[in-house]
């Protein structure tokens, strides 16, 4: 198997309300074909959708985008907040980011990245006649590992998982839980050609047409693990304090200790 990833250069600074599909199509040198997948940095979608706030409102924006605080850590005068945002994504600062944002502003994630990906895929398919898929990517840290990588936060027309459960491995053993998240793998691979400071927010993946399908395929929201299967819903300090409070409340309910 072989596939290729090519960065799309020459896109202008994205303004609010621009036709992002038309801009991307006009910037691609080689015509798109059936089975191509476009990996689009979510920041340019946020800019086109007007998801911009002033930098001095960043902390309030993080609070507004947060549905649950997972962990906090004080470093000097600043506080790092790891939170679950309204999209179900767990990461630092709820995805509110100043990088590649206009001076004095910060960018919020798209309101509905899967819907944004569908709109973009619909527009590109209409303009080119090619059956393409679209992934929206964003950068995220990982627990237990240093550094960051890009993940898929929006998807349209792409199978986000390559479900191998029920098949056999090379030794003939059944695969019980093997389900690679190909959407995240493609987002991370595409970041290698997009970069963070090169002004290349879009990449085209060719050669993986087997992953492209109808626009009603499950989106990237289906990647988020349900809470009842999340074994690490709290940071260590938060779990400790909650356990302490629960133990204290239980002891208070049982009344004062009596001597033997």
PDB file of C-alpha atoms in Angstrom:
ATOM      1  CA  UNK A   1       0.000   0.000   0.000  1.00  0.00           C
ATOM      2  CA  UNK A   2       1.209   3.487  -0.820  1.00  0.00           C
ATOM      3  CA  UNK A   3      -0.262   6.928  -0.254  1.00  0.00           C
ATOM      4  CA  UNK A   4       0.996  10.497  -0.564  1.00  0.00           C
ATOM      5  CA  UNK A   5       0.393  13.733   1.309  1.00  0.00           C
ATOM      6  CA  UNK A   6       0.937  17.126  -0.278  1.00  0.00           C
ATOM      7  CA  UNK A   7       0.637  20.521   1.386  1.00  0.00           C
ATOM      8  CA  UNK A   8      -1.509  23.131  -0.370  1.00  0.00           C
ATOM      9  CA  UNK A   9       0.418  26.387  -0.652  1.00  0.00           C
ATOM     10  CA  UNK A  10      -0.689  29.844  -1.700  1.00  0.00           C
ATOM     11  CA  UNK A  11      -3.824  30.257   0.397  1.00  0.00           C
ATOM     12  CA  UNK A  12      -4.396  33.882   1.483  1.00  0.00           C
ATOM     13  CA  UNK A  13      -5.152  35.039   5.010  1.00  0.00           C
ATOM     14  CA  UNK A  14      -8.663  33.828   5.749  1.00  0.00           C
ATOM     15  CA  UNK A  15     -11.325  36.382   6.576  1.00  0.00           C
ATOM     16  CA  UNK A  16     -14.794  36.048   8.050  1.00  0.00           C
ATOM     17  CA  UNK A  17     -17.381  34.765   5.580  1.00  0.00           C
ATOM     18  CA  UNK A  18     -15.017  33.723   2.784  1.00  0.00           C
ATOM     19  CA  UNK A  19     -15.860  30.788   0.499  1.00  0.00           C
ATOM     20  CA  UNK A  20     -13.308  28.393   1.942  1.00  0.00           C
ATOM     21  CA  UNK A  21     -14.156  25.568  -0.476  1.00  0.00           C
ATOM     22  CA  UNK A  22     -13.525  27.786  -3.511  1.00  0.00           C
ATOM     23  CA  UNK A  23     -10.254  29.130  -2.060  1.00  0.00           C
ATOM     24  CA  UNK A  24      -8.930  25.628  -1.383  1.00  0.00           C
ATOM     25  CA  UNK A  25      -9.904  24.271  -4.806  1.00  0.00           C
ATOM     26  CA  UNK A  26      -8.277  27.223  -6.589  1.00  0.00           C
ATOM     27  CA  UNK A  27      -5.026  26.725  -4.648  1.00  0.00           C
ATOM     28  CA  UNK A  28      -4.596  23.015  -5.444  1.00  0.00           C
ATOM     29  CA  UNK A  29      -2.222  22.392  -8.355  1.00  0.00           C
ATOM     30  CA  UNK A  30      -3.218  18.847  -9.273  1.00  0.00           C
ATOM     31  CA  UNK A  31      -6.989  18.392  -9.772  1.00  0.00           C
ATOM     32  CA  UNK A  32      -8.751  16.493  -7.028  1.00  0.00           C
ATOM     33  CA  UNK A  33      -9.895  12.957  -7.800  1.00  0.00           C
ATOM     34  CA  UNK A  34     -12.304  10.468  -6.289  1.00  0.00           C
ATOM     35  CA  UNK A  35     -10.906   9.113  -3.029  1.00  0.00           C
ATOM     36  CA  UNK A  36      -8.754  12.132  -2.141  1.00  0.00           C
ATOM     37  CA  UNK A  37      -8.935  13.355   1.464  1.00  0.00           C
ATOM     38  CA  UNK A  38      -8.352  16.966   2.463  1.00  0.00           C
ATOM     39  CA  UNK A  39      -6.987  17.609   5.946  1.00  0.00           C
ATOM     40  CA  UNK A  40      -7.820  21.188   6.889  1.00  0.00           C
ATOM     41  CA  UNK A  41      -6.459  23.004   9.928  1.00  0.00           C
ATOM     42  CA  UNK A  42      -9.477  23.962  12.034  1.00  0.00           C
ATOM     43  CA  UNK A  43      -8.090  27.458  12.608  1.00  0.00           C
ATOM     44  CA  UNK A  44      -8.883  28.613   9.077  1.00  0.00           C
ATOM     45  CA  UNK A  45     -12.421  27.277   9.515  1.00  0.00           C
ATOM     46  CA  UNK A  46     -12.695  29.191  12.794  1.00  0.00           C
ATOM     47  CA  UNK A  47     -11.542  32.355  11.021  1.00  0.00           C
ATOM     48  CA  UNK A  48     -14.051  31.896   8.195  1.00  0.00           C
ATOM     49  CA  UNK A  49     -16.829  31.292  10.731  1.00  0.00           C
ATOM     50  CA  UNK A  50     -15.872  34.332  12.817  1.00  0.00           C
ATOM     51  CA  UNK A  51     -14.877  32.321  15.913  1.00  0.00           C
ATOM     52  CA  UNK A  52     -12.567  35.105  17.083  1.00  0.00           C
ATOM     53  CA  UNK A  53     -12.439  36.897  20.448  1.00  0.00           C
ATOM     54  CA  UNK A  54     -10.147  39.518  21.893  1.00  0.00           C
ATOM     55  CA  UNK A  55      -7.059  38.179  23.667  1.00  0.00           C
ATOM     56  CA  UNK A  56      -7.943  39.904  26.954  1.00  0.00           C
ATOM     57  CA  UNK A  57     -11.123  37.781  27.027  1.00  0.00           C
ATOM     58  CA  UNK A  58      -9.200  34.497  26.678  1.00  0.00           C
ATOM     59  CA  UNK A  59      -9.721  33.238  30.231  1.00  0.00           C
ATOM     60  CA  UNK A  60     -13.444  33.951  30.068  1.00  0.00           C
ATOM     61  CA  UNK A  61     -13.593  32.258  26.659  1.00  0.00           C
ATOM     62  CA  UNK A  62     -11.963  29.148  28.140  1.00  0.00           C
ATOM     63  CA  UNK A  63     -14.545  29.163  30.932  1.00  0.00           C
ATOM     64  CA  UNK A  64     -17.396  29.581  28.447  1.00  0.00           C
ATOM     65  CA  UNK A  65     -16.142  26.673  26.304  1.00  0.00           C
ATOM     66  CA  UNK A  66     -15.646  24.380  29.323  1.00  0.00           C
ATOM     67  CA  UNK A  67     -18.214  21.841  30.482  1.00  0.00           C
ATOM     68  CA  UNK A  68     -15.981  20.018  32.978  1.00  0.00           C
ATOM     69  CA  UNK A  69     -12.625  20.722  34.625  1.00  0.00           C
ATOM     70  CA  UNK A  70     -10.442  17.604  34.565  1.00  0.00           C
ATOM     71  CA  UNK A  71      -7.265  18.925  36.195  1.00  0.00           C
ATOM     72  CA  UNK A  72      -5.543  22.199  37.054  1.00  0.00           C
ATOM     73  CA  UNK A  73      -1.941  23.032  37.837  1.00  0.00           C
ATOM     74  CA  UNK A  74      -0.485  26.290  39.099  1.00  0.00           C
ATOM     75  CA  UNK A  75       2.838  27.313  37.536  1.00  0.00           C
ATOM     76  CA  UNK A  76       4.064  30.615  38.910  1.00  0.00           C
ATOM     77  CA  UNK A  77       1.295  33.139  38.313  1.00  0.00           C
ATOM     78  CA  UNK A  78      -0.430  31.140  35.587  1.00  0.00           C
ATOM     79  CA  UNK A  79      -2.875  28.259  35.860  1.00  0.00           C
ATOM     80  CA  UNK A  80      -3.043  25.478  33.306  1.00  0.00           C
ATOM     81  CA  UNK A  81      -6.538  24.078  32.927  1.00  0.00           C
ATOM     82  CA  UNK A  82      -7.148  20.677  31.378  1.00  0.00           C
ATOM     83  CA  UNK A  83     -10.841  20.605  30.603  1.00  0.00           C
ATOM     84  CA  UNK A  84     -13.541  18.887  28.625  1.00  0.00           C
ATOM     85  CA  UNK A  85     -14.991  21.353  26.140  1.00  0.00           C
ATOM     86  CA  UNK A  86     -18.500  21.378  24.701  1.00  0.00           C
ATOM     87  CA  UNK A  87     -17.321  19.131  21.832  1.00  0.00           C
ATOM     88  CA  UNK A  88     -16.295  16.418  24.303  1.00  0.00           C
ATOM     89  CA  UNK A  89     -12.590  16.988  23.583  1.00  0.00           C
ATOM     90  CA  UNK A  90     -10.295  16.951  26.623  1.00  0.00           C
ATOM     91  CA  UNK A  91      -7.268  19.210  26.392  1.00  0.00           C
ATOM     92  CA  UNK A  92      -5.610  22.375  27.608  1.00  0.00           C
ATOM     93  CA  UNK A  93      -7.550  25.648  27.569  1.00  0.00           C
ATOM     94  CA  UNK A  94     -10.629  24.136  25.857  1.00  0.00           C
ATOM     95  CA  UNK A  95      -8.952  24.586  22.469  1.00  0.00           C
ATOM     96  CA  UNK A  96      -8.835  28.394  22.808  1.00  0.00           C
ATOM     97  CA  UNK A  97      -5.570  29.324  21.092  1.00  0.00           C
ATOM     98  CA  UNK A  98      -3.596  32.422  20.137  1.00  0.00           C
ATOM     99  CA  UNK A  99      -1.269  30.766  17.613  1.00  0.00           C
ATOM    100  CA  UNK A 100      -1.867  31.786  13.986  1.00  0.00           C
ATOM    101  CA  UNK A 101      -4.578  34.186  15.163  1.00  0.00           C
ATOM    102  CA  UNK A 102      -4.739  37.873  14.199  1.00  0.00           C
ATOM    103  CA  UNK A 103      -2.760  40.118  16.544  1.00  0.00           C
ATOM    104  CA  UNK A 104      -4.562  40.750  19.804  1.00  0.00           C
ATOM    105  CA  UNK A 105      -7.069  37.946  19.328  1.00  0.00           C
ATOM    106  CA  UNK A 106      -7.554  34.263  20.087  1.00  0.00           C
ATOM    107  CA  UNK A 107      -9.463  31.626  18.145  1.00  0.00           C
ATOM    108  CA  UNK A 108     -12.195  29.333  19.399  1.00  0.00           C
ATOM    109  CA  UNK A 109     -12.839  25.957  17.823  1.00  0.00           C
ATOM    110  CA  UNK A 110     -15.683  25.746  15.281  1.00  0.00           C
ATOM    111  CA  UNK A 111     -19.143  25.459  16.847  1.00  0.00           C
ATOM    112  CA  UNK A 112     -19.770  22.103  15.136  1.00  0.00           C
ATOM    113  CA  UNK A 113     -16.616  20.764  13.422  1.00  0.00           C
ATOM    114  CA  UNK A 114     -18.446  17.814  11.841  1.00  0.00           C
ATOM    115  CA  UNK A 115     -21.017  20.161  10.303  1.00  0.00           C
ATOM    116  CA  UNK A 116     -18.218  22.457   9.113  1.00  0.00           C
ATOM    117  CA  UNK A 117     -16.447  19.486   7.519  1.00  0.00           C
ATOM    118  CA  UNK A 118     -19.673  18.411   5.787  1.00  0.00           C
ATOM    119  CA  UNK A 119     -20.254  21.898   4.410  1.00  0.00           C
ATOM    120  CA  UNK A 120     -16.681  22.050   3.147  1.00  0.00           C
ATOM    121  CA  UNK A 121     -16.839  18.571   1.605  1.00  0.00           C
ATOM    122  CA  UNK A 122     -20.164  19.405  -0.042  1.00  0.00           C
ATOM    123  CA  UNK A 123     -18.735  22.579  -1.538  1.00  0.00           C
ATOM    124  CA  UNK A 124     -15.558  20.912  -2.807  1.00  0.00           C
ATOM    125  CA  UNK A 125     -17.474  17.964  -4.289  1.00  0.00           C
ATOM    126  CA  UNK A 126     -19.796  20.407  -6.055  1.00  0.00           C
ATOM    127  CA  UNK A 127     -16.933  22.484  -7.462  1.00  0.00           C
ATOM    128  CA  UNK A 128     -14.766  19.576  -8.614  1.00  0.00           C
ATOM    129  CA  UNK A 129     -17.127  16.662  -9.195  1.00  0.00           C
ATOM    130  CA  UNK A 130     -14.707  14.535  -7.170  1.00  0.00           C
ATOM    131  CA  UNK A 131     -15.855  12.260  -4.328  1.00  0.00           C
ATOM    132  CA  UNK A 132     -13.537  13.625  -1.635  1.00  0.00           C
ATOM    133  CA  UNK A 133     -13.466  13.433   2.148  1.00  0.00           C
ATOM    134  CA  UNK A 134     -12.617  16.214   4.588  1.00  0.00           C
ATOM    135  CA  UNK A 135     -10.988  16.112   8.020  1.00  0.00           C
ATOM    136  CA  UNK A 136     -10.643  19.141  10.296  1.00  0.00           C
ATOM    137  CA  UNK A 137      -7.555  18.916  12.497  1.00  0.00           C
ATOM    138  CA  UNK A 138      -6.373  20.548  15.694  1.00  0.00           C
ATOM    139  CA  UNK A 139      -3.293  20.152  17.891  1.00  0.00           C
ATOM    140  CA  UNK A 140      -3.547  18.345  21.212  1.00  0.00           C
ATOM    141  CA  UNK A 141      -1.241  17.092  23.945  1.00  0.00           C
ATOM    142  CA  UNK A 142      -1.511  13.492  25.186  1.00  0.00           C
ATOM    143  CA  UNK A 143      -1.551  12.201  28.764  1.00  0.00           C
ATOM    144  CA  UNK A 144       1.634  10.366  29.746  1.00  0.00           C
ATOM    145  CA  UNK A 145       3.497  11.594  26.647  1.00  0.00           C
ATOM    146  CA  UNK A 146       5.438  14.789  25.998  1.00  0.00           C
ATOM    147  CA  UNK A 147       4.810  16.892  22.919  1.00  0.00           C
ATOM    148  CA  UNK A 148       1.725  17.381  20.797  1.00  0.00           C
ATOM    149  CA  UNK A 149       0.177  15.921  17.673  1.00  0.00           C
ATOM    150  CA  UNK A 150      -2.719  16.814  15.405  1.00  0.00           C
ATOM    151  CA  UNK A 151      -6.008  14.959  15.774  1.00  0.00           C
ATOM    152  CA  UNK A 152      -9.259  14.982  13.813  1.00  0.00           C
ATOM    153  CA  UNK A 153     -11.970  17.110  15.449  1.00  0.00           C
ATOM    154  CA  UNK A 154     -14.271  17.136  12.416  1.00  0.00           C
ATOM    155  CA  UNK A 155     -14.903  14.627   9.630  1.00  0.00           C
ATOM    156  CA  UNK A 156     -17.147  14.265   6.599  1.00  0.00           C
ATOM    157  CA  UNK A 157     -17.133  11.564   3.948  1.00  0.00           C
ATOM    158  CA  UNK A 158     -14.319   9.683   5.698  1.00  0.00           C
ATOM    159  CA  UNK A 159     -14.388   6.477   7.724  1.00  0.00           C
ATOM    160  CA  UNK A 160     -12.839   7.691  10.992  1.00  0.00           C
ATOM    161  CA  UNK A 161     -12.084   4.112  12.116  1.00  0.00           C
ATOM    162  CA  UNK A 162     -10.634   1.149  10.246  1.00  0.00           C
ATOM    163  CA  UNK A 163     -12.584  -1.517  12.105  1.00  0.00           C
ATOM    164  CA  UNK A 164     -10.607  -4.769  12.001  1.00  0.00           C
ATOM    165  CA  UNK A 165     -12.513  -6.531  14.770  1.00  0.00           C
ATOM    166  CA  UNK A 166     -13.464 -10.055  13.794  1.00  0.00           C
ATOM    167  CA  UNK A 167     -10.665 -10.362  11.265  1.00  0.00           C
ATOM    168  CA  UNK A 168      -7.468 -12.363  11.764  1.00  0.00           C
ATOM    169  CA  UNK A 169      -3.918 -11.103  12.174  1.00  0.00           C
ATOM    170  CA  UNK A 170      -0.949 -12.369  10.144  1.00  0.00           C
ATOM    171  CA  UNK A 171      -0.704 -15.384  12.470  1.00  0.00           C
ATOM    172  CA  UNK A 172      -4.357 -16.257  12.098  1.00  0.00           C
ATOM    173  CA  UNK A 173      -5.316 -15.029  15.581  1.00  0.00           C
ATOM    174  CA  UNK A 174      -8.665 -13.201  15.820  1.00  0.00           C
ATOM    175  CA  UNK A 175      -8.569  -9.431  16.323  1.00  0.00           C
ATOM    176  CA  UNK A 176     -10.923  -8.641  19.173  1.00  0.00           C
ATOM    177  CA  UNK A 177     -10.385  -4.915  19.834  1.00  0.00           C
ATOM    178  CA  UNK A 178      -8.279  -3.650  16.918  1.00  0.00           C
ATOM    179  CA  UNK A 179      -9.883  -0.481  15.550  1.00  0.00           C
ATOM    180  CA  UNK A 180      -7.280   2.061  14.389  1.00  0.00           C
ATOM    181  CA  UNK A 181      -8.483   5.652  14.455  1.00  0.00           C
ATOM    182  CA  UNK A 182      -7.376   6.451  10.911  1.00  0.00           C
ATOM    183  CA  UNK A 183      -8.816   9.979  11.126  1.00  0.00           C
ATOM    184  CA  UNK A 184      -6.344  10.868  13.882  1.00  0.00           C
ATOM    185  CA  UNK A 185      -3.527   9.052  12.079  1.00  0.00           C
ATOM    186  CA  UNK A 186      -4.169  11.071   8.922  1.00  0.00           C
ATOM    187  CA  UNK A 187      -4.403  14.333  10.864  1.00  0.00           C
ATOM    188  CA  UNK A 188      -1.022  13.646  12.476  1.00  0.00           C
ATOM    189  CA  UNK A 189       0.575  12.607   9.186  1.00  0.00           C
ATOM    190  CA  UNK A 190      -0.755  15.682   7.383  1.00  0.00           C
ATOM    191  CA  UNK A 191       0.697  17.974  10.045  1.00  0.00           C
ATOM    192  CA  UNK A 192       4.166  16.875   8.923  1.00  0.00           C
ATOM    193  CA  UNK A 193       3.676  18.678   5.611  1.00  0.00           C
ATOM    194  CA  UNK A 194       1.545  21.551   6.921  1.00  0.00           C
ATOM    195  CA  UNK A 195       3.755  22.589   9.834  1.00  0.00           C
ATOM    196  CA  UNK A 196       2.913  25.261  12.387  1.00  0.00           C
ATOM    197  CA  UNK A 197       4.648  28.297  10.902  1.00  0.00           C
ATOM    198  CA  UNK A 198       4.745  27.671   7.154  1.00  0.00           C
ATOM    199  CA  UNK A 199       1.343  29.087   6.221  1.00  0.00           C
ATOM    200  CA  UNK A 200       0.160  25.745   4.813  1.00  0.00           C
ATOM    201  CA  UNK A 201      -3.181  24.976   6.510  1.00  0.00           C
ATOM    202  CA  UNK A 202      -4.417  22.325   4.075  1.00  0.00           C
ATOM    203  CA  UNK A 203      -3.010  19.009   2.877  1.00  0.00           C
ATOM    204  CA  UNK A 204      -4.287  16.528   0.286  1.00  0.00           C
ATOM    205  CA  UNK A 205      -3.991  12.805   0.987  1.00  0.00           C
ATOM    206  CA  UNK A 206      -4.067  10.623  -2.134  1.00  0.00           C
ATOM    207  CA  UNK A 207      -4.167   6.859  -2.406  1.00  0.00           C
ATOM    208  CA  UNK A 208      -6.533   6.008   0.465  1.00  0.00           C
ATOM    209  CA  UNK A 209      -9.819   6.026  -1.404  1.00  0.00           C
ATOM    210  CA  UNK A 210     -11.022   2.993   0.530  1.00  0.00           C
ATOM    211  CA  UNK A 211     -11.562   5.341   3.487  1.00  0.00           C
ATOM    212  CA  UNK A 212     -13.816   7.778   1.571  1.00  0.00           C
ATOM    213  CA  UNK A 213     -17.588   7.361   1.531  1.00  0.00           C
ATOM    214  CA  UNK A 214     -20.903   9.136   1.908  1.00  0.00           C
ATOM    215  CA  UNK A 215     -21.260  12.413   3.774  1.00  0.00           C
ATOM    216  CA  UNK A 216     -23.569  10.778   6.321  1.00  0.00           C
ATOM    217  CA  UNK A 217     -20.772   8.608   7.741  1.00  0.00           C
ATOM    218  CA  UNK A 218     -20.191   9.124  11.500  1.00  0.00           C
ATOM    219  CA  UNK A 219     -18.115  12.227  12.135  1.00  0.00           C
ATOM    220  CA  UNK A 220     -15.211  12.883  14.474  1.00  0.00           C
ATOM    221  CA  UNK A 221     -17.583  13.247  17.427  1.00  0.00           C
ATOM    222  CA  UNK A 222     -17.863   9.437  17.325  1.00  0.00           C
ATOM    223  CA  UNK A 223     -14.172   9.242  18.299  1.00  0.00           C
ATOM    224  CA  UNK A 224     -14.828  10.737  21.740  1.00  0.00           C
ATOM    225  CA  UNK A 225     -14.931   7.965  24.346  1.00  0.00           C
ATOM    226  CA  UNK A 226     -18.220   7.848  26.312  1.00  0.00           C
ATOM    227  CA  UNK A 227     -17.909   8.894  29.952  1.00  0.00           C
ATOM    228  CA  UNK A 228     -18.993   5.491  31.270  1.00  0.00           C
ATOM    229  CA  UNK A 229     -15.932   3.949  29.604  1.00  0.00           C
ATOM    230  CA  UNK A 230     -13.489   6.680  30.643  1.00  0.00           C
ATOM    231  CA  UNK A 231     -11.152   5.315  33.328  1.00  0.00           C
ATOM    232  CA  UNK A 232      -9.305   8.623  33.787  1.00  0.00           C
ATOM    233  CA  UNK A 233     -11.998  11.286  34.140  1.00  0.00           C
ATOM    234  CA  UNK A 234     -10.108  13.301  36.762  1.00  0.00           C
ATOM    235  CA  UNK A 235      -6.627  14.580  37.451  1.00  0.00           C
ATOM    236  CA  UNK A 236      -4.752  12.982  40.357  1.00  0.00           C
ATOM    237  CA  UNK A 237      -5.219  15.918  42.754  1.00  0.00           C
ATOM    238  CA  UNK A 238      -8.898  16.290  41.877  1.00  0.00           C
ATOM    239  CA  UNK A 239      -9.533  12.567  42.438  1.00  0.00           C
ATOM    240  CA  UNK A 240      -7.700  12.704  45.788  1.00  0.00           C
ATOM    241  CA  UNK A 241      -9.700  15.676  47.070  1.00  0.00           C
ATOM    242  CA  UNK A 242     -13.002  14.180  45.923  1.00  0.00           C
ATOM    243  CA  UNK A 243     -12.159  10.920  47.680  1.00  0.00           C
ATOM    244  CA  UNK A 244     -11.167  12.835  50.818  1.00  0.00           C
ATOM    245  CA  UNK A 245     -14.428  14.781  50.812  1.00  0.00           C
ATOM    246  CA  UNK A 246     -16.457  11.614  50.278  1.00  0.00           C
ATOM    247  CA  UNK A 247     -14.672   9.885  53.162  1.00  0.00           C
ATOM    248  CA  UNK A 248     -15.098  12.908  55.422  1.00  0.00           C
ATOM    249  CA  UNK A 249     -18.812  13.168  54.625  1.00  0.00           C
ATOM    250  CA  UNK A 250     -19.265   9.456  55.311  1.00  0.00           C
ATOM    251  CA  UNK A 251     -17.483   9.745  58.647  1.00  0.00           C
ATOM    252  CA  UNK A 252     -19.612  12.743  59.624  1.00  0.00           C
ATOM    253  CA  UNK A 253     -22.782  10.870  58.758  1.00  0.00           C
ATOM    254  CA  UNK A 254     -21.753   7.977  60.998  1.00  0.00           C
ATOM    255  CA  UNK A 255     -21.293  10.304  63.971  1.00  0.00           C
ATOM    256  CA  UNK A 256     -18.349  10.723  66.387  1.00  0.00           C
ATOM    257  CA  UNK A 257     -16.069   7.798  67.023  1.00  0.00           C
ATOM    258  CA  UNK A 258     -16.858   5.845  70.235  1.00  0.00           C
ATOM    259  CA  UNK A 259     -14.081   4.377  72.374  1.00  0.00           C
ATOM    260  CA  UNK A 260     -13.976   0.558  72.447  1.00  0.00           C
TER     261      UNK A 260
END
